[in-house]
Short mmCIF file of C-alpha atoms (C1' of nucleotides) in Angstrom, two decimals:
data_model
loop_
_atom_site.label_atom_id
_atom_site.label_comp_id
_atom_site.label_asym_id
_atom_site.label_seq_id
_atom_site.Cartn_x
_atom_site.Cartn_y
_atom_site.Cartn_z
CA UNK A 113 52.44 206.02 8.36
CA UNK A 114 54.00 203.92 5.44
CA UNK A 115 56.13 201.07 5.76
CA UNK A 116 57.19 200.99 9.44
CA UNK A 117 56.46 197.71 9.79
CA UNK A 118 54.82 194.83 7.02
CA UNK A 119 52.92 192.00 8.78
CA UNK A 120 54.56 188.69 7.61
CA UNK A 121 50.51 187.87 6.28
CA UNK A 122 50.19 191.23 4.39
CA UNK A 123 53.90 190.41 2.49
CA UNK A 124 52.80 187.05 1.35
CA UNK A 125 49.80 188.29 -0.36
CA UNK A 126 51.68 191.31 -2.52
CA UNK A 127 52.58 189.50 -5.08
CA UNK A 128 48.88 188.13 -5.40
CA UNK A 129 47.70 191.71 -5.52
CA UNK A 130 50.91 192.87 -8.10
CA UNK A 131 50.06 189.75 -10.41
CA UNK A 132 46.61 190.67 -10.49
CA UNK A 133 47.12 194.65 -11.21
CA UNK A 134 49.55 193.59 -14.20
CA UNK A 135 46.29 191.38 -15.54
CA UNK A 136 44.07 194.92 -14.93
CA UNK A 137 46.44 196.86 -16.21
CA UNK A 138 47.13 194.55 -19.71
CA UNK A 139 42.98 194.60 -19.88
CA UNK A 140 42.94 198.42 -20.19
CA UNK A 141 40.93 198.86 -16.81
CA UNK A 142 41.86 202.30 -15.07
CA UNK A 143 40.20 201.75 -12.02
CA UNK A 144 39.90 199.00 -9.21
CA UNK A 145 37.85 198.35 -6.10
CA UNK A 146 38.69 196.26 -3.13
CA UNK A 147 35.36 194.74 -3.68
CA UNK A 148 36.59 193.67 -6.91
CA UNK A 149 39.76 192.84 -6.10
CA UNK A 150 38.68 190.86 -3.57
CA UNK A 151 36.28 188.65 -5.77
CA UNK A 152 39.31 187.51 -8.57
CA UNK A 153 42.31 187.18 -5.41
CA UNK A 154 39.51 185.32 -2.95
CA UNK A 155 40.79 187.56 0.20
CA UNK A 156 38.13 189.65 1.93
CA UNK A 157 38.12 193.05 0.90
CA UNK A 158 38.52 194.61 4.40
CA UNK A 159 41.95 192.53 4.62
CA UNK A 160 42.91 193.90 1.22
CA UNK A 161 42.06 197.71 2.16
CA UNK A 162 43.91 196.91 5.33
CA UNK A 163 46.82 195.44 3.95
CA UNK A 164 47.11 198.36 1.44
CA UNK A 165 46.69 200.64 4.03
CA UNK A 166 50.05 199.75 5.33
CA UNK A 167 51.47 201.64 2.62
CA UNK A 168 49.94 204.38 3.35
CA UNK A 169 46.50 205.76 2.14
CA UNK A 170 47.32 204.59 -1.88
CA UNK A 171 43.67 204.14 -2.81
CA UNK A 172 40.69 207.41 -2.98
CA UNK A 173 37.23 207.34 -1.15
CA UNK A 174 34.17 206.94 -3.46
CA UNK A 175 36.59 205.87 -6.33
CA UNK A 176 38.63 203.19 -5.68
CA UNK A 177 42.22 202.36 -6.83
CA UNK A 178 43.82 203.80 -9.87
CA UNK A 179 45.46 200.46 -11.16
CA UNK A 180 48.28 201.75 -12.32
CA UNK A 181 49.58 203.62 -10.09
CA UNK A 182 49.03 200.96 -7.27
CA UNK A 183 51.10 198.79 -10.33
CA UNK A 184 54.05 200.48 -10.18
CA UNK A 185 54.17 201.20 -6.31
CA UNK A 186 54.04 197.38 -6.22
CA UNK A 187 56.36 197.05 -8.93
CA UNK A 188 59.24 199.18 -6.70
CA UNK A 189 57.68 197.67 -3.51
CA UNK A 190 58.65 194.33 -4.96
CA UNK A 191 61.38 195.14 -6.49
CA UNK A 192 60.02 194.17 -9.79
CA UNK A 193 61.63 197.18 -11.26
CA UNK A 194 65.10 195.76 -11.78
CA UNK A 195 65.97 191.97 -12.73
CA UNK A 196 67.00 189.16 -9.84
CA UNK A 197 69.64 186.54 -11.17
CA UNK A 198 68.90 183.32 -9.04
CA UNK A 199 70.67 179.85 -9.47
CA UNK A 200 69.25 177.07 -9.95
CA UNK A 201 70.85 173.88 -7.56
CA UNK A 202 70.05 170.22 -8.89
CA UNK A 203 68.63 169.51 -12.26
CA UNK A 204 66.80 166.74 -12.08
CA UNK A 205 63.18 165.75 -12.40
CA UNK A 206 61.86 169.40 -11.03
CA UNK A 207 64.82 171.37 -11.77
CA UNK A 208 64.56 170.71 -15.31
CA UNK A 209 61.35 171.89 -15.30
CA UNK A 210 61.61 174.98 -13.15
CA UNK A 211 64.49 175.59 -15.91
CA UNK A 212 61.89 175.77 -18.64
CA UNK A 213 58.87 177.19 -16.49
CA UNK A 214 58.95 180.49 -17.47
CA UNK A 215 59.66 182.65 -14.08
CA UNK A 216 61.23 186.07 -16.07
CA UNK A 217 57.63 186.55 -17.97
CA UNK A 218 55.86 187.98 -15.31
CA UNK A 219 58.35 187.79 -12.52
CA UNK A 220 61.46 189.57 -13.59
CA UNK A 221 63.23 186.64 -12.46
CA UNK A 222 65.97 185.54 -14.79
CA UNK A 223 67.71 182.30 -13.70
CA UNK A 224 71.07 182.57 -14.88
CA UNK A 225 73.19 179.72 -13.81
CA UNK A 226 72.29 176.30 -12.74
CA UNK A 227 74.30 173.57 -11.04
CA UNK A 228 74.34 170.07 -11.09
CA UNK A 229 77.00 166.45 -10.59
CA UNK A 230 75.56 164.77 -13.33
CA UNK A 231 77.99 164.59 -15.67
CA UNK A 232 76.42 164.04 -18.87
CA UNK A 233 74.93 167.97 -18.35
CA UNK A 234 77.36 169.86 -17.01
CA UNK A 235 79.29 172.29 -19.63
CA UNK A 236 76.09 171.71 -21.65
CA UNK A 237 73.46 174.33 -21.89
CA UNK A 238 69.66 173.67 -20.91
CA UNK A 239 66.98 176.20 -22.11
CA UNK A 240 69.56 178.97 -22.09
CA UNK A 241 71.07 178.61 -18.78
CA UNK A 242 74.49 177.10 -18.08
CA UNK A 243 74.69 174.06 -16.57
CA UNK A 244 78.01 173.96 -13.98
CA UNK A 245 79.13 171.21 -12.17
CA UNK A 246 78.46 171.26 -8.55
CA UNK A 247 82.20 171.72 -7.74
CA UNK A 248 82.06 175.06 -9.51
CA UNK A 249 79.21 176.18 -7.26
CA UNK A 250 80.89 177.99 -4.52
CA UNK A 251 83.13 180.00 -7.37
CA UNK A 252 80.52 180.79 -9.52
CA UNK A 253 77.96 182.23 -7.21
CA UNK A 254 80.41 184.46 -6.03
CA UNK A 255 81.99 185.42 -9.57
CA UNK A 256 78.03 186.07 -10.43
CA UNK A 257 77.29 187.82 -7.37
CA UNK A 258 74.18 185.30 -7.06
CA UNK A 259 72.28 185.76 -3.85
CA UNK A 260 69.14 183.79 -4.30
CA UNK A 261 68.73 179.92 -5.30
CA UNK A 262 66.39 177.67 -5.86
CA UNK A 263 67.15 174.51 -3.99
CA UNK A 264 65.71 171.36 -5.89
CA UNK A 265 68.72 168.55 -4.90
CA UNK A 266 67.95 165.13 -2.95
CA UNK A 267 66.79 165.64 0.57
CA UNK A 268 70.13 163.80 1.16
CA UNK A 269 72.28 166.36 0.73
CA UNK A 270 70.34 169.72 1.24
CA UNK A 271 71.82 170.37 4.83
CA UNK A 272 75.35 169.78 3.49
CA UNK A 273 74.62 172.19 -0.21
CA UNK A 274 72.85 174.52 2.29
CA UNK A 275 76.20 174.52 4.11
CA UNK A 276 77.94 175.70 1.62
CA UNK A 277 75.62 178.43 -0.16
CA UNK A 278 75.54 180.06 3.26
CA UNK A 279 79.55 180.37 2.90
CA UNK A 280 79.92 182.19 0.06
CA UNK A 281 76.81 185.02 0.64
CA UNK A 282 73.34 183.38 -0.34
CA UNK A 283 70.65 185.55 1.55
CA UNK A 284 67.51 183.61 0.12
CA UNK A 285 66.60 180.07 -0.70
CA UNK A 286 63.44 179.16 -2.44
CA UNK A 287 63.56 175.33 -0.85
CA UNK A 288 62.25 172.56 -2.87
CA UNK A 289 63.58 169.58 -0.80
CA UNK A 290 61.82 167.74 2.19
CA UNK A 291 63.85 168.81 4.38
CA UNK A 292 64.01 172.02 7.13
CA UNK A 293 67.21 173.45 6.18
CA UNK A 294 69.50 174.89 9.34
CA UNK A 295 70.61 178.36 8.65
CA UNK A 296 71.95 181.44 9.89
CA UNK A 297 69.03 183.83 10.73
CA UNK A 298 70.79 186.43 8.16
CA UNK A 299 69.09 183.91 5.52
CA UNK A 300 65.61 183.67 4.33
CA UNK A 301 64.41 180.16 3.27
CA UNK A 302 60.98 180.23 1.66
CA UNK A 303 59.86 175.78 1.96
CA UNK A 304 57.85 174.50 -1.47
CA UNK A 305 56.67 171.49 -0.22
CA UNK A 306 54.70 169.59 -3.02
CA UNK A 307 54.49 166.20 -0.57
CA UNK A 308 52.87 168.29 1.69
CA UNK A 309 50.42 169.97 -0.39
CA UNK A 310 48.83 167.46 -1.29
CA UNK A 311 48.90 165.47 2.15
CA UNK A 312 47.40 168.84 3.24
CA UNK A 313 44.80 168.89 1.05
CA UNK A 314 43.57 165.53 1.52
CA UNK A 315 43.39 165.72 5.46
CA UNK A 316 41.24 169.01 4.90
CA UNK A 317 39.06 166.62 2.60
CA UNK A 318 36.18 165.45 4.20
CA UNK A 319 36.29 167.68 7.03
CA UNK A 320 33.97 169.56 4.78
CA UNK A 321 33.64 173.36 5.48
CA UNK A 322 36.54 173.98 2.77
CA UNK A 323 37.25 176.63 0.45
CA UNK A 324 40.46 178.46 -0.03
CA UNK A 325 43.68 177.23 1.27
CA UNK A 326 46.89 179.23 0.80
CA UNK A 327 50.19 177.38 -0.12
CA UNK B 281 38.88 166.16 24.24
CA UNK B 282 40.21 164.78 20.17
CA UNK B 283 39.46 165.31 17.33
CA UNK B 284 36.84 168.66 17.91
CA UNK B 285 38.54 171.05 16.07
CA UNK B 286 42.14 171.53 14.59
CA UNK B 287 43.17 174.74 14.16
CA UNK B 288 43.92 175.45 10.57
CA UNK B 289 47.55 176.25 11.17
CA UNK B 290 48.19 173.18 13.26
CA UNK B 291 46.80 170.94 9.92
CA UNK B 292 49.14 172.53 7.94
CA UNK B 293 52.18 170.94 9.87
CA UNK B 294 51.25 167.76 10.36
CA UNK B 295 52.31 166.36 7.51
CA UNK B 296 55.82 168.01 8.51
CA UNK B 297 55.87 166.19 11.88
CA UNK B 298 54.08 163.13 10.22
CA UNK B 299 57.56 162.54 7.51
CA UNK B 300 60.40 163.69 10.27
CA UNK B 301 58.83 160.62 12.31
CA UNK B 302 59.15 158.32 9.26
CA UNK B 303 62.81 159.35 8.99
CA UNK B 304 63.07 158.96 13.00
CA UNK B 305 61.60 155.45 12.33
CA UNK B 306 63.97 154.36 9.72
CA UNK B 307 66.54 155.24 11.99
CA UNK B 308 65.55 153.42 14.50
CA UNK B 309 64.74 156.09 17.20
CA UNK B 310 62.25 154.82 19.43
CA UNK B 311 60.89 157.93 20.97
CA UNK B 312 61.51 161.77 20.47
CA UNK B 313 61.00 165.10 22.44
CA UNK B 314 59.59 168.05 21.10
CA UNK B 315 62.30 169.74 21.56
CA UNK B 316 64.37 167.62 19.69
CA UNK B 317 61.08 167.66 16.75
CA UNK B 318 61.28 171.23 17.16
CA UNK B 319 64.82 171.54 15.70
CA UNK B 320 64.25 169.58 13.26
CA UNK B 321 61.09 170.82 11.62
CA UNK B 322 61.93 174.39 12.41
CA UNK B 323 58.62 174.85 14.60
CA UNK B 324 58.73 176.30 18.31
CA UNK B 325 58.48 172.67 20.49
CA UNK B 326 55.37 174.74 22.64
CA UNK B 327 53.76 174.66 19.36
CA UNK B 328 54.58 171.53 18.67
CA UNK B 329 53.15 170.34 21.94
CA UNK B 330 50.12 172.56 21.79
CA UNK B 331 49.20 170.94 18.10
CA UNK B 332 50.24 167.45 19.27
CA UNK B 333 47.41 168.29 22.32
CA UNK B 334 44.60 168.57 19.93
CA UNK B 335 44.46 165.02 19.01
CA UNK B 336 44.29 163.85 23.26
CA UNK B 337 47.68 163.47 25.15
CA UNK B 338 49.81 161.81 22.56
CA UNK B 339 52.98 162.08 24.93
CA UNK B 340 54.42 160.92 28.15
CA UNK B 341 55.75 163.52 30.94
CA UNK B 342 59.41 163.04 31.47
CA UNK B 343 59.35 160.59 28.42
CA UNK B 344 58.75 162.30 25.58
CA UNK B 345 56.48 160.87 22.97
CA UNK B 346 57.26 157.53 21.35
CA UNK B 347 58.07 157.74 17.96
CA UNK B 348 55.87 154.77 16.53
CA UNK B 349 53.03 154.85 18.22
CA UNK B 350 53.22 158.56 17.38
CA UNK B 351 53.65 157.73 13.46
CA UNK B 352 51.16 155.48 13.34
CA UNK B 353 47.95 157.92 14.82
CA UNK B 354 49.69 160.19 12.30
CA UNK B 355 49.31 158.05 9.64
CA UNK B 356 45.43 157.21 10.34
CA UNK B 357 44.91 161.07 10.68
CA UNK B 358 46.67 161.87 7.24
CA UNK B 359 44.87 159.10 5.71
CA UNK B 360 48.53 157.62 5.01
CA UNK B 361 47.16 154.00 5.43
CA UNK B 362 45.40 153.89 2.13
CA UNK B 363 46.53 154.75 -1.24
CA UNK B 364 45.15 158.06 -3.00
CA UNK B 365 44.44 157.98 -6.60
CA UNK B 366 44.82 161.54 -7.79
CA UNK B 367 44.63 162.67 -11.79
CA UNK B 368 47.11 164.95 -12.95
CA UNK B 369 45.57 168.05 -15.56
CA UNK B 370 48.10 168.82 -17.83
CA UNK B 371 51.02 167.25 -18.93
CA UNK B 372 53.44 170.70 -19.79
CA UNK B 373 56.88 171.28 -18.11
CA UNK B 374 55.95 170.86 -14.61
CA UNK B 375 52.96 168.65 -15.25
CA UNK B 376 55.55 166.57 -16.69
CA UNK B 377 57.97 166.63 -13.96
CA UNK B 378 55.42 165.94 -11.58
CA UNK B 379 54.80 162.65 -13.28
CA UNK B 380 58.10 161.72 -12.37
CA UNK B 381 58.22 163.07 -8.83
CA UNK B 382 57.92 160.53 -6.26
CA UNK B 383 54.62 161.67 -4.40
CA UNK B 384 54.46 157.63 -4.28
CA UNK B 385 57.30 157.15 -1.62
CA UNK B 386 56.65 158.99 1.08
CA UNK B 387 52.94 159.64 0.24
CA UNK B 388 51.06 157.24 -0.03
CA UNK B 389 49.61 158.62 -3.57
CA UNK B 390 49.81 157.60 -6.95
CA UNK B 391 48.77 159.60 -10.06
CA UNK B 392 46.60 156.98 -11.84
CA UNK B 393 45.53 159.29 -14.92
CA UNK B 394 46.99 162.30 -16.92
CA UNK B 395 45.28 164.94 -19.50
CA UNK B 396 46.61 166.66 -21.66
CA UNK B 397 45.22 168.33 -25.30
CA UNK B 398 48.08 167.21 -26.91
CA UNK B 399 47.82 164.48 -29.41
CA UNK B 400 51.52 163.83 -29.54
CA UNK B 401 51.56 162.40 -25.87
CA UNK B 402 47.50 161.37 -25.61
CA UNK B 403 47.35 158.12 -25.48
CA UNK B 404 50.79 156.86 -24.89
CA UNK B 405 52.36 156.33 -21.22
CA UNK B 406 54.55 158.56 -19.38
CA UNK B 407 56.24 157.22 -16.29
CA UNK B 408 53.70 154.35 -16.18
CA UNK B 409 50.57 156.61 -16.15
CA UNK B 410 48.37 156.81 -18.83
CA UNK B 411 47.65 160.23 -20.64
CA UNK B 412 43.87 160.73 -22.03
CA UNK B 413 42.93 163.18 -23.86
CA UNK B 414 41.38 166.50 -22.13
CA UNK B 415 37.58 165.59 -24.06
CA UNK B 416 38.08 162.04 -22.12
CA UNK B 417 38.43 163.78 -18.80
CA UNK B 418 34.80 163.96 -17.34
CA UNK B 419 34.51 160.62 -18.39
CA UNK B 420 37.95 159.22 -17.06
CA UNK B 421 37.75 160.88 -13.72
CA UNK B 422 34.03 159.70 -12.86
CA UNK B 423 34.95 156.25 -14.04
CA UNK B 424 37.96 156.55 -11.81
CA UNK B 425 36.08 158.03 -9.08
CA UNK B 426 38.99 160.26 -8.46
CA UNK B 427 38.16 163.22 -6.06
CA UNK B 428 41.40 164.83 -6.14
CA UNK B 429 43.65 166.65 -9.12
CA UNK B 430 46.74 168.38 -9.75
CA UNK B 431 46.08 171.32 -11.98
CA UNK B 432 49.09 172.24 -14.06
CA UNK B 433 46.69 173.56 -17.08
CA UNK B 434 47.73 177.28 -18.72
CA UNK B 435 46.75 180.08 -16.70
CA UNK B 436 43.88 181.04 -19.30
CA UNK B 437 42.00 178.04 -19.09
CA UNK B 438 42.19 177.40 -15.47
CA UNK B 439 38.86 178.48 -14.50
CA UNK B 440 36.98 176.81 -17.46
CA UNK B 441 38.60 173.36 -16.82
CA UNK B 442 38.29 173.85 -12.78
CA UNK B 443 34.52 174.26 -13.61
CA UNK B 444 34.40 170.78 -15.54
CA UNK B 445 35.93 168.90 -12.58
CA UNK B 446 33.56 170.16 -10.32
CA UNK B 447 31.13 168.79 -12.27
CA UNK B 448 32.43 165.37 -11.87
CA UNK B 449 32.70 166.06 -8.54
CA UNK B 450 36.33 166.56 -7.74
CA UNK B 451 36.72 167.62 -3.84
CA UNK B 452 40.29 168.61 -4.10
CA UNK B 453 42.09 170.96 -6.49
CA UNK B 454 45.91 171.09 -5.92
CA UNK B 455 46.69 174.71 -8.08
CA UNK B 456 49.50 174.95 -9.62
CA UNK B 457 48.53 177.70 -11.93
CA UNK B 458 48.86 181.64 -10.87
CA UNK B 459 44.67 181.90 -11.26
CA UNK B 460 42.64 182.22 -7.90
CA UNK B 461 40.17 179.74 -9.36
CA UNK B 462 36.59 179.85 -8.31
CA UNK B 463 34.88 176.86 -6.62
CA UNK B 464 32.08 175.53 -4.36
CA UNK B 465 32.71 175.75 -1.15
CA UNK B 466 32.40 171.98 -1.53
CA UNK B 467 35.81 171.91 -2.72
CA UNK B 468 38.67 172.30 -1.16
CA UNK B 469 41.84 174.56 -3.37
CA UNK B 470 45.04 174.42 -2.47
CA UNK B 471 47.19 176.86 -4.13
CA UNK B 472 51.17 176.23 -4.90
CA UNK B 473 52.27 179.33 -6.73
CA UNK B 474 55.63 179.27 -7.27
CA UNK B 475 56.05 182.84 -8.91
CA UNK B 476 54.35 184.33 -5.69
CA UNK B 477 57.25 182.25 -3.60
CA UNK B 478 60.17 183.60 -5.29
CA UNK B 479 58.93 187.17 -5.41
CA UNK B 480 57.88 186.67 -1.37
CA UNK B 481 61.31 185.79 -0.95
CA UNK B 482 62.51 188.40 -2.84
CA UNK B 483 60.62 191.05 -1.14
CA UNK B 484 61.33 189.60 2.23
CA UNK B 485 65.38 189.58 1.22
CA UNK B 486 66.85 192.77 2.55
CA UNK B 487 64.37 192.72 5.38
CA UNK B 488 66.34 191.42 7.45
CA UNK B 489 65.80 189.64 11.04
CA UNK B 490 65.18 186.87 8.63
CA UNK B 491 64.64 183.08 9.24
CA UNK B 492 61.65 180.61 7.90
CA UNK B 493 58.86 180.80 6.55
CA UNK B 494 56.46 178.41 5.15
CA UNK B 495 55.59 178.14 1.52
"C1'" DA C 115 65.31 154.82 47.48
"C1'" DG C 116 65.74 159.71 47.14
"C1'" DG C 117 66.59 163.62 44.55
"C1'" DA C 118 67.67 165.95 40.38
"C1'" DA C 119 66.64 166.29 35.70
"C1'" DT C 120 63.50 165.79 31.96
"C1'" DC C 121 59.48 166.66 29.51
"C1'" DT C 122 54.33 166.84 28.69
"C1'" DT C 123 50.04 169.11 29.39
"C1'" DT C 124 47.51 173.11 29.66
"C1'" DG C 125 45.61 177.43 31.66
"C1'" DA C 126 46.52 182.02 30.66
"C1'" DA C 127 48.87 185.82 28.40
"C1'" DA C 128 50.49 187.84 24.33
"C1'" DA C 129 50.81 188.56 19.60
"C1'" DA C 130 49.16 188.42 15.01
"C1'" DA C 131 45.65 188.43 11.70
"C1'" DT C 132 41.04 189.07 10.24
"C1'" DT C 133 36.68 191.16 10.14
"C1'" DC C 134 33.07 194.52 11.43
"C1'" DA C 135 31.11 198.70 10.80
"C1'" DC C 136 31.01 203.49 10.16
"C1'" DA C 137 32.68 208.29 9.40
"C1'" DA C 138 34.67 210.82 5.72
"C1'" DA C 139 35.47 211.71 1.02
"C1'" DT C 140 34.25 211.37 -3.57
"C1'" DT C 141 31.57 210.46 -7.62
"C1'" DA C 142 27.32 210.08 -10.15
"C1'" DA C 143 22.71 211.04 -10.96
"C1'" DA C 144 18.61 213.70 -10.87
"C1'" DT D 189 22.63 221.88 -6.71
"C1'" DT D 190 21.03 218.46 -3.99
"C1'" DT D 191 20.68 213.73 -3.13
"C1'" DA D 192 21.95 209.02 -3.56
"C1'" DA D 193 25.42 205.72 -4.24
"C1'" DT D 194 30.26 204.36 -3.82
"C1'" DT D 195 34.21 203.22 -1.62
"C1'" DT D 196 38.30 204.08 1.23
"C1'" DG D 197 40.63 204.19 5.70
"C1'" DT D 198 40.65 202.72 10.22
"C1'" DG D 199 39.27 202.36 15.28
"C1'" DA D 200 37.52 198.54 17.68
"C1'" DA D 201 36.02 193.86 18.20
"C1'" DT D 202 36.89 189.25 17.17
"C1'" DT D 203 39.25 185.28 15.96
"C1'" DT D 204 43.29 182.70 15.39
"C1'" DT D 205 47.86 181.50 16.50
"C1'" DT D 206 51.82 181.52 19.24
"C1'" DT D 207 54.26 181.65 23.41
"C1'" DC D 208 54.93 181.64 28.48
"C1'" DA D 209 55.16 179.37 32.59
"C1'" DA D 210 54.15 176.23 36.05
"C1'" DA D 211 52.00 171.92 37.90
"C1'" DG D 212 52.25 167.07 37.30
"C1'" DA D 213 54.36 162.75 35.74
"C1'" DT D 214 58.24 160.00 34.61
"C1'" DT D 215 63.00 158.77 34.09
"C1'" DC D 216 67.73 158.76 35.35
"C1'" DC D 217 71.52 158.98 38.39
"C1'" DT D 218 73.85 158.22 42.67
#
DNA sequence: AGGAATCTTTGAAAAAATTCACAAATTAAA
DNA sequence: TTTAATTTGTGAATTTTTTCAAAGATTCCT
């Protein structure tokens, strides 16, 4: 019975699975195993067979996976088969370098317009994307038909940005800042939190017992 | 009955609770419900209470809990009271803007040493922290005696450099590249992979019955 | 002071996620 | 062809996490 209903667990490890296919599939291998699949992603194997089982039965007894066919179920699954535009608000310190970290390789992520108030970049062009000023925001996302953002501004004035992306149609905001951003529940925020990472990982610290810890 | 065992998921948040307090502080607020944390931070308060409970009975009924007393167990637990030298492998695009984020401020942690193979940047000084060179790094890091790292090296030679610092005797690997990198289960990974994010949120997008979800 | 309102703490229930373990299917080897 | 070795798919058990709900403690208002 495929794809009545994801578990929120099973959807954030896809794209762990669909990165490590492409790998398989670039290497030439025709054939995977949860066993082995399991050793280069570091989840248990039963959790991967489960997970894939939610999809229906996509792998063969005795055999395994074929890799690329589980590739390019992933690839529509994901929606890796056609390119995203996203935005890109604030470039400052980490803007600048999600602007040059190169998402479209394996992602099919293209950002395509970025926004900022500094002055001395806007109408100038960084690493191929157009740099707007922040007044133009609200026009061009909706001229672009942008619905997904990465949100790298000062915690100061997420809420108020946030505000005003939810106006003009964003669905989806990949959230860089400190903050918990307030939005309608017709909008998915996805919190990078690289403070907390790392406060995370040093409370875990010496409570020994460690191992793998996802993001 | 503190301190037995905190649930993995509860560790996770509290360095979320631990920087809305700070900002409560600033302001001024002298105590806080959880109700009023919950909106904030985007957590359900009866979670919020429940992880609060782990640590003993933090609060007071009909009160609420009070804000500095509650910041400063925080800080003790998170290890906030002393600074934490980290080392930061590789100095590329995000390497780079991590340099210049401000893990200092809130954090309580300061990147005392950089690597990087590149001889343009080794040995000079990039936002006040020194690069070395990567065949310095064993050296640097045990003279150091840093224990923790942020790993913005290429994908390809994750693994092989992950193996070096646990050589030295690194306890805490903060991965920023898309490998699952292998480790002793002496050493704690904590993986930040910001491909995976944007595709999660991608998939999750026309799923709707949307809302939060942590990174 | 008395009573209503607030708010934590915490058993217990519910929900979600992981893991076990084995039958069923297939491949590979002898 | 028969036997041994793999390996999936999945009920069932377990573990983890979240949520409910009510008793107990405190504050606030009149």
């Amino acid at each position: 019975m495929p794809n009545t209903k994801i578990p929120h667990a099973t959807a954030k490890r896809l794209p762990i699975y669909y990165r490590y296919l492409h790998f398989l599939s670039d290497a030439g291998k025709k054939r995977v195993s949860s066993t082995e699949l399991a050793d280069a992603v570091k989840v248990d194997s039963a959790t991967i067979r489960r997970d894939f089982s939610y999809f229906g039965a996509l792998g063969k007894r005795g055999y395994g996976y074929d890799v690329n066919s589980l590739l390019s179920f992933f690839r529509k699954t994901l929606k890796q088969d056609k390119l995203t535009n996203v935005a890109l608000i604030g470039v400052g310190n980490l803007g600048h370098a999600l602007l040059n970290y190169n998402f479209h390789q394996s992602n099919n992520v293209r950002i395509s317009a970025a926004f900022d108030i500094n002055e001395d970049i806007t109408g100038t062009i960084q690493s191929g994307v157009p740099i707007y000023h922040m007044n133009d925001m609200k026009e061009q996302l909706t001229v672009q038909q942008i619905k997904i953002v990465i949100l790298t501004v000062p915690a100061s004035v997420a809420q108020k940005v946030t505000n005003e992306l939810v106006e003009v149609g964003i669905k989806g905001i990949l959230n860089f800042t400190p903050m918990r951003i307030t939005v309608p529940n017709t909008v998915r925020v996805q919190n990078v939190d690289l403070t907390n990472e790392l406060q995370t990982l040093i409370y875990f610290l010496d409570k020994f017992g460690s191992h793998d810890t996802e993001a």
